[in-house]
Short mmCIF file of C-alpha atoms in Angstrom, two decimals:
data_model
loop_
_atom_site.label_atom_id
_atom_site.label_comp_id
_atom_site.label_asym_id
_atom_site.label_seq_id
_atom_site.Cartn_x
_atom_site.Cartn_y
_atom_site.Cartn_z
CA MET A 1 -0.05 -0.23 0.05
CA ASN A 2 1.37 3.37 -0.96
CA LEU A 3 0.38 5.52 2.03
CA ARG A 4 1.64 8.81 0.43
CA HIS A 5 -2.02 9.06 -0.75
CA THR A 6 -3.98 6.88 1.29
CA LEU A 7 -2.72 9.48 4.17
CA PRO A 8 -2.98 12.91 2.19
CA ALA A 9 -1.21 15.79 3.41
CA LEU A 10 -3.82 18.07 5.19
CA PHE A 11 -5.07 21.11 3.27
CA LEU A 12 -6.59 23.81 5.14
CA ALA A 13 -8.01 26.33 2.57
CA ALA A 14 -11.11 27.31 4.41
CA ALA A 15 -9.86 27.35 7.95
CA GLY A 16 -10.10 30.67 9.36
CA LEU A 17 -13.31 32.11 8.43
CA SER A 18 -14.38 34.42 10.83
CA ALA A 19 -17.46 36.19 11.94
CA CYS A 20 -18.22 38.61 14.73
CA SER A 21 -18.71 42.28 15.14
CA SER A 22 -16.98 45.54 13.56
CA GLY A 23 -13.68 45.76 11.92
CA THR A 24 -14.32 44.59 8.60
CA PRO A 25 -12.13 46.42 6.05
CA THR A 26 -14.41 48.77 4.42
CA ASP A 27 -13.57 47.35 0.65
CA ALA A 28 -14.56 43.81 1.89
CA LEU A 29 -18.14 44.74 3.15
CA PRO A 30 -21.29 43.73 1.36
CA THR A 31 -22.19 45.64 -1.65
CA ALA A 32 -25.58 45.68 -3.62
CA GLY A 33 -25.97 42.18 -4.99
CA VAL A 34 -22.63 40.85 -3.92
CA THR A 35 -21.95 39.07 -0.43
CA TYR A 36 -18.66 38.80 1.12
CA LEU A 37 -17.53 37.48 4.30
CA PRO A 38 -19.78 38.36 7.31
CA GLU A 39 -18.22 41.24 9.35
CA CYS A 40 -15.43 40.46 11.76
CA SER A 41 -13.47 41.59 14.62
CA GLY A 42 -9.58 42.65 15.00
CA ASP A 43 -7.74 45.84 15.94
CA ASN A 44 -5.41 45.47 13.01
CA ASP A 45 -2.07 45.27 15.33
CA GLY A 46 -0.55 42.44 13.41
CA VAL A 47 -1.20 40.11 16.58
CA ILE A 48 -4.08 37.83 16.32
CA ALA A 49 -5.11 37.41 19.97
CA PRO A 50 -7.36 34.85 21.38
CA GLY A 51 -11.11 35.95 20.37
CA GLU A 52 -10.22 38.00 17.29
CA LEU A 53 -10.81 35.01 15.10
CA HIS A 54 -13.98 32.88 15.21
CA PHE A 55 -14.36 29.59 13.85
CA VAL A 56 -17.71 28.57 13.39
CA PRO A 57 -19.88 26.04 11.31
CA GLY A 58 -22.15 27.79 8.39
CA LEU A 59 -19.81 30.27 6.84
CA LYS A 60 -18.67 30.48 3.28
CA ALA A 61 -15.94 32.38 1.30
CA PRO A 62 -15.08 32.93 -2.31
CA TYR A 63 -11.56 31.91 -3.14
CA ALA A 64 -9.86 32.65 -6.46
CA LEU A 65 -7.63 29.78 -8.03
CA GLN A 66 -4.48 31.73 -9.39
CA ARG A 67 -4.08 30.09 -12.99
CA ALA A 68 -1.11 27.43 -13.07
CA ASP A 69 0.41 28.93 -16.07
CA ASP A 70 0.41 32.64 -14.38
CA THR A 71 3.73 33.83 -12.80
CA PRO A 72 4.17 32.72 -9.72
CA VAL A 73 3.43 35.22 -6.77
CA GLU A 74 6.22 35.07 -4.24
CA VAL A 75 6.83 36.99 -1.21
CA SER A 76 8.93 40.33 -1.54
CA GLY A 77 10.47 42.45 1.22
CA THR A 78 11.83 41.42 4.81
CA PRO A 79 9.94 39.36 7.25
CA ASP A 80 8.22 42.29 9.24
CA ALA A 81 7.53 44.15 5.96
CA ALA A 82 6.35 41.59 3.59
CA ALA A 83 4.47 41.99 0.42
CA TRP A 84 2.28 39.55 -1.62
CA ASP A 85 1.07 41.37 -5.06
CA PHE A 86 -1.69 39.92 -6.78
CA THR A 87 -2.69 42.95 -8.76
CA HIS A 88 -1.52 41.53 -11.95
CA ALA A 89 -2.23 37.74 -11.37
CA ARG A 90 -4.52 35.88 -13.51
CA PHE A 91 -7.18 33.64 -12.11
CA GLU A 92 -9.47 30.77 -13.04
CA GLY A 93 -12.50 31.03 -11.51
CA LEU A 94 -13.90 31.09 -7.95
CA GLU A 95 -14.14 28.49 -5.65
CA GLU A 96 -16.76 28.58 -2.46
CA LEU A 97 -15.38 27.00 0.59
CA PRO A 98 -17.84 26.28 3.55
CA THR A 99 -17.47 25.53 7.25
CA LEU A 100 -19.63 22.92 8.56
CA SER A 101 -20.50 21.04 11.90
CA PRO A 102 -19.69 17.40 12.30
CA ALA A 103 -22.95 16.57 13.79
CA GLY A 104 -25.25 14.14 12.00
CA TYR A 105 -22.13 12.45 9.95
CA TRP A 106 -21.21 8.94 10.16
CA TYR A 107 -17.95 9.72 11.79
CA SER A 108 -19.18 12.03 14.89
CA ASP A 109 -18.88 9.42 17.37
CA ALA A 110 -15.49 8.96 16.71
CA PHE A 111 -14.32 12.42 16.84
CA PRO A 112 -16.81 13.74 19.99
CA GLU A 113 -14.17 16.58 20.58
CA ALA A 114 -14.52 17.86 16.98
CA ASN A 115 -16.73 20.91 16.43
CA LEU A 116 -15.76 22.13 13.02
CA VAL A 117 -15.51 20.43 9.64
CA ILE A 118 -14.12 21.58 6.51
CA PRO A 119 -14.19 19.81 2.94
CA PHE A 120 -10.74 17.87 2.52
CA ASP A 121 -9.80 16.33 -1.06
CA ALA A 122 -6.49 14.88 -1.88
CA PRO A 123 -5.25 12.76 -4.84
CA GLY A 124 -5.92 8.88 -4.41
CA ALA A 125 -8.46 9.65 -1.46
CA PRO A 126 -12.29 9.66 -1.45
CA PRO A 127 -14.00 13.19 -0.85
CA GLY A 128 -13.65 13.75 2.80
CA HIS A 129 -13.65 16.08 5.82
CA LEU A 130 -10.96 17.41 7.98
CA LEU A 131 -11.82 17.40 11.50
CA LEU A 132 -10.94 20.29 13.58
CA ARG A 133 -11.24 21.72 17.52
CA ASN A 134 -11.81 25.00 18.04
CA THR A 135 -11.25 27.00 21.38
CA PRO A 136 -10.33 30.19 22.13
CA GLU A 137 -6.70 29.66 22.29
CA VAL A 138 -6.07 26.98 19.72
CA LEU A 139 -7.58 25.60 16.52
CA SER A 140 -6.30 21.96 16.28
CA ILE A 141 -6.37 19.15 13.78
CA LEU A 142 -7.89 16.06 15.08
CA GLY A 143 -8.17 13.78 11.72
CA VAL A 144 -9.79 13.16 8.23
CA ALA A 145 -13.04 11.06 7.33
CA SER A 146 -14.46 10.42 4.17
CA ILE A 147 -17.76 11.84 3.30
CA GLU A 148 -19.18 8.16 2.33
CA PRO A 149 -19.44 5.82 5.30
CA GLU A 150 -16.46 3.52 6.42
CA LYS A 151 -13.96 4.76 3.16
CA GLN A 152 -11.63 6.37 5.43
CA LEU A 153 -11.23 7.60 9.18
CA LEU A 154 -7.75 8.80 10.28
CA HIS A 155 -7.90 9.97 13.88
CA TYR A 156 -4.62 11.48 15.16
CA THR A 157 -3.30 10.09 18.66
CA ALA A 158 -3.31 13.81 19.97
CA PRO A 159 -4.52 17.04 18.55
CA VAL A 160 -2.09 19.22 16.33
CA PRO A 161 -2.14 22.65 17.29
CA PHE A 162 -2.72 24.33 13.78
CA MET A 163 -3.39 28.04 14.79
CA GLN A 164 -2.56 29.16 18.32
CA PHE A 165 -3.40 32.44 19.65
CA PRO A 166 -1.84 34.79 20.20
CA MET A 167 -0.33 34.44 17.01
CA ALA A 168 2.74 36.84 15.76
CA LEU A 169 5.63 36.91 13.61
CA GLY A 170 8.38 34.81 14.84
CA ASP A 171 6.03 31.92 16.65
CA ALA A 172 7.44 28.61 15.90
CA ARG A 173 6.54 25.16 17.50
CA SER A 174 6.10 21.41 16.51
CA ALA A 175 4.04 18.21 16.97
CA ALA A 176 4.77 14.44 15.76
CA VAL A 177 1.41 12.12 15.87
CA GLY A 178 0.78 8.92 15.02
CA LEU A 179 -2.84 7.29 14.29
CA ALA A 180 -5.04 6.06 16.92
CA PRO A 181 -7.01 2.73 17.16
CA GLY A 182 -9.83 2.78 14.88
CA SER A 183 -8.34 4.47 11.95
CA VAL A 184 -8.97 2.53 8.95
CA TRP A 185 -8.74 2.85 4.67
CA GLN A 186 -11.17 0.85 2.73
CA GLY A 187 -11.21 -1.83 5.79
CA LEU A 188 -7.79 -1.91 6.76
CA ALA A 189 -6.40 -0.99 10.00
CA LEU A 190 -3.95 1.49 9.98
CA ASP A 191 -3.02 2.19 13.72
CA ASP A 192 -0.55 -0.71 13.75
CA LEU A 193 1.57 0.77 10.68
CA GLY A 194 3.81 2.96 12.68
CA VAL A 195 2.79 6.16 10.90
CA LEU A 196 4.12 9.21 12.22
CA ASP A 197 3.35 12.56 10.94
CA THR A 198 5.79 15.43 12.12
CA TYR A 199 4.40 19.04 12.00
CA THR A 200 6.57 22.31 12.09
CA LEU A 201 4.70 25.31 12.04
CA THR A 202 6.23 28.91 11.75
CA VAL A 203 5.08 32.28 11.52
CA ASP A 204 7.96 33.91 9.31
CA ALA A 205 6.32 36.80 7.71
CA ARG A 206 3.92 39.91 8.32
CA GLY A 207 2.94 42.13 5.71
CA VAL A 208 0.67 43.36 3.02
CA LEU A 209 -1.81 41.36 0.53
CA SER A 210 -2.43 43.37 -2.41
CA LEU A 211 -5.66 42.24 -4.65
CA PRO A 212 -6.83 43.85 -7.75
CA GLY A 213 -9.67 45.26 -5.93
CA MET A 214 -8.29 45.98 -2.20
CA SER A 215 -5.21 45.47 -0.05
CA ILE A 216 -4.86 43.91 3.51
CA ASP A 217 -2.27 44.84 5.81
CA ASN A 218 -0.90 43.24 8.83
CA VAL A 219 -1.25 39.79 7.25
CA LEU A 220 0.82 36.92 8.63
CA ALA A 221 2.47 33.99 6.94
CA LEU A 222 1.88 30.68 8.85
CA THR A 223 3.97 27.92 7.15
CA LEU A 224 3.15 24.14 7.88
CA LYS A 225 5.74 21.52 7.20
CA MET A 226 4.49 17.94 7.56
CA GLU A 227 7.10 14.84 7.34
CA ARG A 228 5.29 11.62 6.89
CA THR A 229 7.48 8.58 8.13
CA VAL A 230 6.34 4.89 7.66
CA PRO A 231 8.43 1.93 8.03
CA ASP A 232 9.60 0.64 4.60
CA GLN A 233 8.48 3.51 2.92
CA PRO A 234 10.26 6.75 1.90
CA THR A 235 9.67 9.76 3.97
CA THR A 236 7.35 12.26 2.00
CA VAL A 237 7.22 15.99 2.84
CA ALA A 238 4.29 18.52 2.50
CA GLU A 239 4.24 22.19 3.00
CA GLN A 240 1.51 24.50 2.70
CA THR A 241 1.54 28.45 3.47
CA TYR A 242 -1.54 30.51 4.78
CA LEU A 243 -1.71 34.16 4.88
CA VAL A 244 -3.96 34.93 7.71
CA HIS A 245 -5.53 38.12 8.75
CA GLU A 246 -6.99 38.87 12.44
CA CYS A 247 -10.24 40.02 11.17
CA LEU A 248 -10.70 38.43 7.78
CA GLY A 249 -9.23 34.93 8.81
CA THR A 250 -7.65 32.81 6.02
CA VAL A 251 -6.97 35.28 3.01
CA GLY A 252 -4.53 32.99 1.08
CA VAL A 253 -3.32 29.62 0.84
CA ARG A 254 -0.89 27.77 -1.28
CA SER A 255 0.48 24.19 -1.43
CA GLY A 256 4.25 23.95 -2.03
CA ALA A 257 5.16 25.98 -5.13
CA GLY A 258 1.64 25.40 -6.50
CA PRO A 259 -0.81 28.12 -7.36
CA TRP A 260 -2.40 30.21 -4.79
CA ARG A 261 -6.00 30.47 -3.70
CA ILE A 262 -6.78 33.96 -2.46
CA VAL A 263 -10.04 35.25 -0.90
CA TRP A 264 -11.98 37.16 -3.66
CA TYR A 265 -13.37 40.67 -3.35
CA PRO A 266 -14.70 41.76 -6.75
CA ARG A 267 -14.63 45.47 -7.64
#
């Protein structure tokens, strides 16, 4: 079995949608006939404090996918004055990404601590959900489950702290987790295969995200690197970058050197 596909790297494009009181940048507010993200909170000081992001089911956000043949957008500037410039980028359509509740799904009893779900798709794996646990201090990854019953259930032995608050430039942490009993792939038990996922997370830049219709300052770049080791198989490495704003949540995401998904406010 090739576990590089049956245990795919995590992709959190939708994590971080937030809804609260005032604080939404003016250009991101709804206009006639166009609905953007709900209003959100934050003092825009470049530090995401507990309570400045609110992760709840029932939200949707539009993300524009950069064309694969477009010029790659790379960060410029310095770590404390970074810039991501998409003003001349070319895109190929929108993806609307929701946040969901785990209640009512077949896997809910296996993840009683989960209170948030986002869609999760990976090559070689059935359509699934990423299971998350949200508290005011941390958004944690619990595992993955297929939407169709009994196809896939991957439950980590401990929560992985994905976003931890307060979040600021220079933060760094790591976690190593295995698969708990009950983890299965197409009926095959996985918890005794010796899978180990080692996560390294760093907040390595803060700066301005420029879009064709607006700019968002005090965006933090959170880099996630995951190394998967399985006995008798090559180690695999996956890396994602998340651009996170203390009011708007995840405003950009990129897997490796692939195309970006950027939150979209048409003007």
